[in-house]
Short mmCIF file of C-alpha atoms in Angstrom, two decimals:
data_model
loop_
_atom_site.label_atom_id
_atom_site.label_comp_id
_atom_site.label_asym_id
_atom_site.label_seq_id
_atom_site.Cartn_x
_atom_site.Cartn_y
_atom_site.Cartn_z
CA UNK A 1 48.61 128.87 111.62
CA UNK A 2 47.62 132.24 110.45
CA UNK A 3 49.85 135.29 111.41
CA UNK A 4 48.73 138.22 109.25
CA UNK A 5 46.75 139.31 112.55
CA UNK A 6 50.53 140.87 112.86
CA UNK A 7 49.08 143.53 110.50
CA UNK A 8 45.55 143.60 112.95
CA UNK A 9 47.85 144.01 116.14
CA UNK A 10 49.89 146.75 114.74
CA UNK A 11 46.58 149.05 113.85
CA UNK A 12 46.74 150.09 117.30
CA UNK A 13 49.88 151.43 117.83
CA UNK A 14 50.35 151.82 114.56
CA UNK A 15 47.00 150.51 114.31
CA UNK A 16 44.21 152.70 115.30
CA UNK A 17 46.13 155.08 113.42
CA UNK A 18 47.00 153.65 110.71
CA UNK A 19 43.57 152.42 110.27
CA UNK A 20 41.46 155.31 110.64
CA UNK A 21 43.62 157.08 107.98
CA UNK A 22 43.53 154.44 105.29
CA UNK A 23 40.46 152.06 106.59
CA UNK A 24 37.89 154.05 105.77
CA UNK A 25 37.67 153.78 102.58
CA UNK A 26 39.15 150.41 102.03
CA UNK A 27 36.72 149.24 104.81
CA UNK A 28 33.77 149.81 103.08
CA UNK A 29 34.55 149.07 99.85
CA UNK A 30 36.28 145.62 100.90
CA UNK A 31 33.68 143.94 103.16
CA UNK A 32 30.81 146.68 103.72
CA UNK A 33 30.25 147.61 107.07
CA UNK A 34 27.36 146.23 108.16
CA UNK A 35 27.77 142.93 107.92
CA UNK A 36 29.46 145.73 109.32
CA UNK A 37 32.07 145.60 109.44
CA UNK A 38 34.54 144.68 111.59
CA UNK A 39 36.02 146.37 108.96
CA UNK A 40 35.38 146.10 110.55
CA UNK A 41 33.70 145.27 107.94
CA UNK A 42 37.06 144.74 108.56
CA UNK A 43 39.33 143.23 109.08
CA UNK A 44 40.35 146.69 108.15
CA UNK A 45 41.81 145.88 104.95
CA UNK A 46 40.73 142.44 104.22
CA UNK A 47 43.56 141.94 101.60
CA UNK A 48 46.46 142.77 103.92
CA UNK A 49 44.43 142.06 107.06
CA UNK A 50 42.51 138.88 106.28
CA UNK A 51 45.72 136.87 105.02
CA UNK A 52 43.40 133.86 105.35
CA UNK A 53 42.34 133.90 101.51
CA UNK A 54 45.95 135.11 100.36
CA UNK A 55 47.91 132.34 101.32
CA UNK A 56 50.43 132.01 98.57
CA UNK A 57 53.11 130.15 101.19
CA UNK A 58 55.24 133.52 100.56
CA UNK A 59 55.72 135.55 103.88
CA UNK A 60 56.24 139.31 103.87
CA UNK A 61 59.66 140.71 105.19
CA UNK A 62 57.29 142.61 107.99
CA UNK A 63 55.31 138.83 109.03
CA UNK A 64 58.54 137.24 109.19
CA UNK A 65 59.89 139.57 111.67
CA UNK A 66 57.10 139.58 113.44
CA UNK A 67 57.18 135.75 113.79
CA UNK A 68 60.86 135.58 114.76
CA UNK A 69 59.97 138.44 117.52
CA UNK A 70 57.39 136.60 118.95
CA UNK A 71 59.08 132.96 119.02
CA UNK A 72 62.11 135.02 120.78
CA UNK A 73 59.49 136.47 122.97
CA UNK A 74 57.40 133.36 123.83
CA UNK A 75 58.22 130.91 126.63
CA UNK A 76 59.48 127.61 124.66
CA UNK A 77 56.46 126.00 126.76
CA UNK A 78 54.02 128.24 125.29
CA UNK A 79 55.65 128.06 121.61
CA UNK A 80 55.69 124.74 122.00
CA UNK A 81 51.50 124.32 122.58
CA UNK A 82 51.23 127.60 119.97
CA UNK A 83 52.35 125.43 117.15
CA UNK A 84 49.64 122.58 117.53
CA UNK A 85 46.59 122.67 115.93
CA UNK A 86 44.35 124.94 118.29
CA UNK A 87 41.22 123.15 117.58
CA UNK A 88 42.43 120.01 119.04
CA UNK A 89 43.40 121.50 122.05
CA UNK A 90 42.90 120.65 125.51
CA UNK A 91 42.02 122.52 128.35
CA UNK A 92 45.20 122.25 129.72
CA UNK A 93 47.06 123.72 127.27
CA UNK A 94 44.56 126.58 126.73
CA UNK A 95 44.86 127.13 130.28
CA UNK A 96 48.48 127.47 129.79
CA UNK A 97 48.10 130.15 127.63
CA UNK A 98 45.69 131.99 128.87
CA UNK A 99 48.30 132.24 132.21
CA UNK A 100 50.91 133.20 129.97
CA UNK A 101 48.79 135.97 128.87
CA UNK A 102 47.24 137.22 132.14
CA UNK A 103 51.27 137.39 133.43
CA UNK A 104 52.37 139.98 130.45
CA UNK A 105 52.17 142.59 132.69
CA UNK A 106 54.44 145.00 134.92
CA UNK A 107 57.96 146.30 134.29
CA UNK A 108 59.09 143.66 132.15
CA UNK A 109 55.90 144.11 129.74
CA UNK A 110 57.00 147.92 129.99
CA UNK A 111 60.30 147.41 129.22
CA UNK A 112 59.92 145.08 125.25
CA UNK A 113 56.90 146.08 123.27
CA UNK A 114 58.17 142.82 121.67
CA UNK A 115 56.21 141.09 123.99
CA UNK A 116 53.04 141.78 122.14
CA UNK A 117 53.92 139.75 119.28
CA UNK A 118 53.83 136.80 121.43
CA UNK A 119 50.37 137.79 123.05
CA UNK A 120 48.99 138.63 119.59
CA UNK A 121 49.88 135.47 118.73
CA UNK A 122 48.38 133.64 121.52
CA UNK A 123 45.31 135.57 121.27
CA UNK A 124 44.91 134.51 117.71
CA UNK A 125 45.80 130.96 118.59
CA UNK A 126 43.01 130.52 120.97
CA UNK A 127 40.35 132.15 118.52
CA UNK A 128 41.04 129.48 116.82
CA UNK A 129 39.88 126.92 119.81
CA UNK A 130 36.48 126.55 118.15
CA UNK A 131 35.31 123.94 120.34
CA UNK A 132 35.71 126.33 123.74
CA UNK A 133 33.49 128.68 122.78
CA UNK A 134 31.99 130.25 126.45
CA UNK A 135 36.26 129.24 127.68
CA UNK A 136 37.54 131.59 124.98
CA UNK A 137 34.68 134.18 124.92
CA UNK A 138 34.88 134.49 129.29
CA UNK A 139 38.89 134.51 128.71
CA UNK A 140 38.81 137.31 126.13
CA UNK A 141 36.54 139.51 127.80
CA UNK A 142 38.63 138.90 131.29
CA UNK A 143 41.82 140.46 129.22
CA UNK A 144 39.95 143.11 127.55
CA UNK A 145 38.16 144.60 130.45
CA UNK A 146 40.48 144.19 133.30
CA UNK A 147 41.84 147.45 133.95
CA UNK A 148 45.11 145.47 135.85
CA UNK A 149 46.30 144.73 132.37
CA UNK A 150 48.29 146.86 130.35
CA UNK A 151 46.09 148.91 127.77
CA UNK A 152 47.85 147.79 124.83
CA UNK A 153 47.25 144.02 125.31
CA UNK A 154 43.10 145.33 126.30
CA UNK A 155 43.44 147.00 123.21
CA UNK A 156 44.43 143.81 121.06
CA UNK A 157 42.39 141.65 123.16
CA UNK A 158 39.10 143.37 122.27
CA UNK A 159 39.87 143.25 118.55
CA UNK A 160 40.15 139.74 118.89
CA UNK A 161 36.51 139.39 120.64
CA UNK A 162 35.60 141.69 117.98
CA UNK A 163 36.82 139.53 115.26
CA UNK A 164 35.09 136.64 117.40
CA UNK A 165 31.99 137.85 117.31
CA UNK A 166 31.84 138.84 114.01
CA UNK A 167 32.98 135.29 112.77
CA UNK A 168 30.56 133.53 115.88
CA UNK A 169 27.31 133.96 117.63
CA UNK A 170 28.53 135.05 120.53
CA UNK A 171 26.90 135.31 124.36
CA UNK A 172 25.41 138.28 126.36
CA UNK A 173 28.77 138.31 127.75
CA UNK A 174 30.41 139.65 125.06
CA UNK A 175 27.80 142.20 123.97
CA UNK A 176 27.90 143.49 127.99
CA UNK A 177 31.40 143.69 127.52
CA UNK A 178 31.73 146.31 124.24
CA UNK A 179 28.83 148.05 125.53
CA UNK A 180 30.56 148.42 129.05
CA UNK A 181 33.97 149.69 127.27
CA UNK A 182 32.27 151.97 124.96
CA UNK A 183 30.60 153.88 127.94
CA UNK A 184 32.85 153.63 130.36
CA UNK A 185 36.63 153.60 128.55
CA UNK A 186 36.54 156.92 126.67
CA UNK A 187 39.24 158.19 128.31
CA UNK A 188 41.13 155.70 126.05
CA UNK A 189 41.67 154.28 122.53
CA UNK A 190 39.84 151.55 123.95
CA UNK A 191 36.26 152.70 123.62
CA UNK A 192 36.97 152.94 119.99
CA UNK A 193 38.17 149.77 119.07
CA UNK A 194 35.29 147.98 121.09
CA UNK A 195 32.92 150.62 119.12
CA UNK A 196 34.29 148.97 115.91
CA UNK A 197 34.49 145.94 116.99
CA UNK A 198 30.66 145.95 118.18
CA UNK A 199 30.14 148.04 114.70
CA UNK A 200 31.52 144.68 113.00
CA UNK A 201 29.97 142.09 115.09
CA UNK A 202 27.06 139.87 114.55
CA UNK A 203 25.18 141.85 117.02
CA UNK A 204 25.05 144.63 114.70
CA UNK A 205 21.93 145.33 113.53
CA UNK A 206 20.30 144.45 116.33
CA UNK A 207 22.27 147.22 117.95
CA UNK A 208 22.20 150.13 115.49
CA UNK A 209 20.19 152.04 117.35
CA UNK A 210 22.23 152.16 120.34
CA UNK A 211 25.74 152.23 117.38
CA UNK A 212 24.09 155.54 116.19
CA UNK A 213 23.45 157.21 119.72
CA UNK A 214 27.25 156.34 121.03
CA UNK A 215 28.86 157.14 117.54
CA UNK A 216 27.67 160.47 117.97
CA UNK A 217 27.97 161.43 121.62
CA UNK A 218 31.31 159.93 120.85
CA UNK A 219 32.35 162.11 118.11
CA UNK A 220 30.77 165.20 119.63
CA UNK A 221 32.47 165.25 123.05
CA UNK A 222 35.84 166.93 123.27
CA UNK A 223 36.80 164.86 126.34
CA UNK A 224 36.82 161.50 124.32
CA UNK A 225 40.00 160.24 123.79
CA UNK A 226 41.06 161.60 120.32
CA UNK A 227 41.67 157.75 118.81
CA UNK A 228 38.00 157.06 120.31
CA UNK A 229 36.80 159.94 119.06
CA UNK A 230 37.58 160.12 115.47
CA UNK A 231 36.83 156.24 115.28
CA UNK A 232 32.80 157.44 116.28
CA UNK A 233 33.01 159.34 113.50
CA UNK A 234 34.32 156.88 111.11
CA UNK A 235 31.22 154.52 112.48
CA UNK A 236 29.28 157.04 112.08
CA UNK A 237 29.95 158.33 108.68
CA UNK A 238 30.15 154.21 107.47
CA UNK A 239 26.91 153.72 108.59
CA UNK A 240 24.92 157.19 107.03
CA UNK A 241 24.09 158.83 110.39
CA UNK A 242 23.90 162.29 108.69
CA UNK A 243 23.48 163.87 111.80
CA UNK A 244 27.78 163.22 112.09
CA UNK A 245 28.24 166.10 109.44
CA UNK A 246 28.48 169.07 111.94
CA UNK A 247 31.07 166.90 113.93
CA UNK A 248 32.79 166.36 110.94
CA UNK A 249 32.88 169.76 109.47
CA UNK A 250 34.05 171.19 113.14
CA UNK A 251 37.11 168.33 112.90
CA UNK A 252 37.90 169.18 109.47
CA UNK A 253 38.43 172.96 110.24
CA UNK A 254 39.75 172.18 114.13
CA UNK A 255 41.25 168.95 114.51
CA UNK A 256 45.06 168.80 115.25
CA UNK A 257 46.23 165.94 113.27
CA UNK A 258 46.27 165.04 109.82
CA UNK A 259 44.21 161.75 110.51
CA UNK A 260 41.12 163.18 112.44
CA UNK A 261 41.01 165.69 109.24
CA UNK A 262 40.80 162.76 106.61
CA UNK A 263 38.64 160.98 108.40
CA UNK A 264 36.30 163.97 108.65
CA UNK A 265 36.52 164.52 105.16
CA UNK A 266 35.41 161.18 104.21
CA UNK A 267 32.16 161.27 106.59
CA UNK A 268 31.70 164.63 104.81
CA UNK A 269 31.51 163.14 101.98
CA UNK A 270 29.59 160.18 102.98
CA UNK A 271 26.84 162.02 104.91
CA UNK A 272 27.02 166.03 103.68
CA UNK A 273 24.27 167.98 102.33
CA UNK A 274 23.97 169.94 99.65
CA UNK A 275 24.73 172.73 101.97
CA UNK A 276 27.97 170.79 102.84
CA UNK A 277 29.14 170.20 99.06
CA UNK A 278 28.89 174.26 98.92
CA UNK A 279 30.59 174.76 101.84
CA UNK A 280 33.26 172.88 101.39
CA UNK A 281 33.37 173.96 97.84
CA UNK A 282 33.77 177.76 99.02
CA UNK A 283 36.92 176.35 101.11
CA UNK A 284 39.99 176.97 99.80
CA UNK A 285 42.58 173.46 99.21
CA UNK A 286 44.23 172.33 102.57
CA UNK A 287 48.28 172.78 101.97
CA UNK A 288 49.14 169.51 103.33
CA UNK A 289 48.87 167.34 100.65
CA UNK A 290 47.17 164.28 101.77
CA UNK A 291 44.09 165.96 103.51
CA UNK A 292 44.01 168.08 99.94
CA UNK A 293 43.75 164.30 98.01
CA UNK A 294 40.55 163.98 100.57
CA UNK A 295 39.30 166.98 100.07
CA UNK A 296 38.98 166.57 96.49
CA UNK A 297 37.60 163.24 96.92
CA UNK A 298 34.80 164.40 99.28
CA UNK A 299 33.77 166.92 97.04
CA UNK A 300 33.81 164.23 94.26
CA UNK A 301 31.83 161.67 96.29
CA UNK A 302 29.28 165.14 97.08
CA UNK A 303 29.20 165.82 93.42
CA UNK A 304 28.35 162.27 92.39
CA UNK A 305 25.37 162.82 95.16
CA UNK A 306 23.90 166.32 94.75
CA UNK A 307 24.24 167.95 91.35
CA UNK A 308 22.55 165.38 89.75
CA UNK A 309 19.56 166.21 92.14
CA UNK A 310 17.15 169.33 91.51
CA UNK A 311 17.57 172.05 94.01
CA UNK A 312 14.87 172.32 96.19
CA UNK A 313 12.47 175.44 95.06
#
């Protein structure tokens, strides 16, 4: 069974971090985004996040952990059904799981991050029940969009849809359900990841119009939560909705991390203008080092893009 979705689990708490910083760039040059992504289009980094065509048989140190965390974290029921072949499962057993997963909740979730090995896990052993499709779609959506269950497991519950749908036709279910968390979630990291995940999907294209209007309310509103917020503008730079630039430019002089300003840097230099390439070009280098490395590189990519081009008379 696959486990490098250990990497895919950890992008959110690590994760959405972690994968705004370094996934831009790596997301589009690994799988394009628009197939998009899922990184998106992704998995993020489809070389540390898609193990599925890296098999070698060698396990990191980090997956091994992560596997003997969630075996000591997973009922020896559940572990039991986890290490059968999920698309020869019964009903039974998925429903099994799917319990297990609805009852990680409460103190005792609180208390052992841990826990969400096991769940990610789980969640990645019934993608795998091909043959269920509407069981696991309904049972994916249920976890993601309950507002009972504890963010983090919504969190790695909608990539998993996302990852579904990318990899499956998926129902009107599923598309309700990222358009539903998008609008009404931004409060949380949660509208983000169901942005990208609906970003990566199969529904896509036929969606792009409705991708560019939430990417950039999204990465225009200061109320947005800030994960949410700076993944809109990583959609929106990805996909070449140049009217992102003036968000970008405002979090590259005002945001208040160092990953909202590298991600701003790269949409810059994705979507900028000419105007933008002297702007930014008129801006002194950032002291901290690794939104300096951006800069340069957005003025590079803005370079590439506009000198070569005859100023307009």
């Amino acid at each position: 069974m696959d486990r490098a979705l250990w990497w895919n689990k950890n992008r959110l708490r690590c994760a959405l971090p972690a994968s705004l910083l370094a996934g831009g760039l790596v997301w589009i040059a690994a799988r394009g985004l628009v197939r998009l992504p899922t990184d998106s289009v992704s998995r993020f980094m489809s070389t540390e996040v898609d193990g599925h065509s890296h098999k070698s048989g060698i396990q990191t140190e980090a997956q091994q952990a992560a596997e003997e965390a969630s075996s000591a974290h997973t009922p020896p029921a559940i572990a039991e059904i986890l290490r059968k072949d999920p698309r020869g499962s019964n009903a039974e057993d998925r429903g099994c799981v799917w319990e297990f997963l609805r009852q990680l909740w409460g103190d005792a979730f609180k208390r052992d991050a841990d826990w969400l090995l096991g769940a990610d896990e789980a969640l990645n052993w019934l993608r795998g029940a091909t043959q269920a499709g509407p069981e696991v779609e309904v049972g994916l959506v249920e976890l993601a969009t309950n507002s009972l269950r504890p963010n983090a497991l919504r969190e790695y519950a909608m990539q998993h849809l996302g990852i579904w749908a990318e990899e499956h036709a998926a129902g009107p279910r599923v598309l309700e359900a990222f358009h539903r968390t998008i609008v009404e979630e931004t409060a949380l990291p949660l509208s983000g990841v169901a942005l990208l995940a609906l970003t990566r999907s199969r529904f896509s294209q036929q969606e792009r119009a409705w991708i560019h209007d939430q990417a950039l309310h999204l990465a225009g509103i200061t109320s947005a939560n800030v994960l949410t917020r700076t993944a809109a503008l990583q959609v929106a730079g990805q996909l070449g909705f140049v009217e992102a630039e003036p968000s970008a430019r405002k979090a590259f002089k005002e945001a208040g991390t160092v990953n909202e300003r590298i991600i701003a840097l790269q949409v810059l230099g994705w979507v900028g203008s000419r105007d933008t390439l002297n702007w930014l070009a008129a801006v002194g280098e950032d002291s901290e080092p690794m939104v300096c490395v951006a800069q340069r590189q957005a003025l590079r990519l803005l370079r590439t893009r506009w000198e070569r081009l005859p100023s307009n008379p």
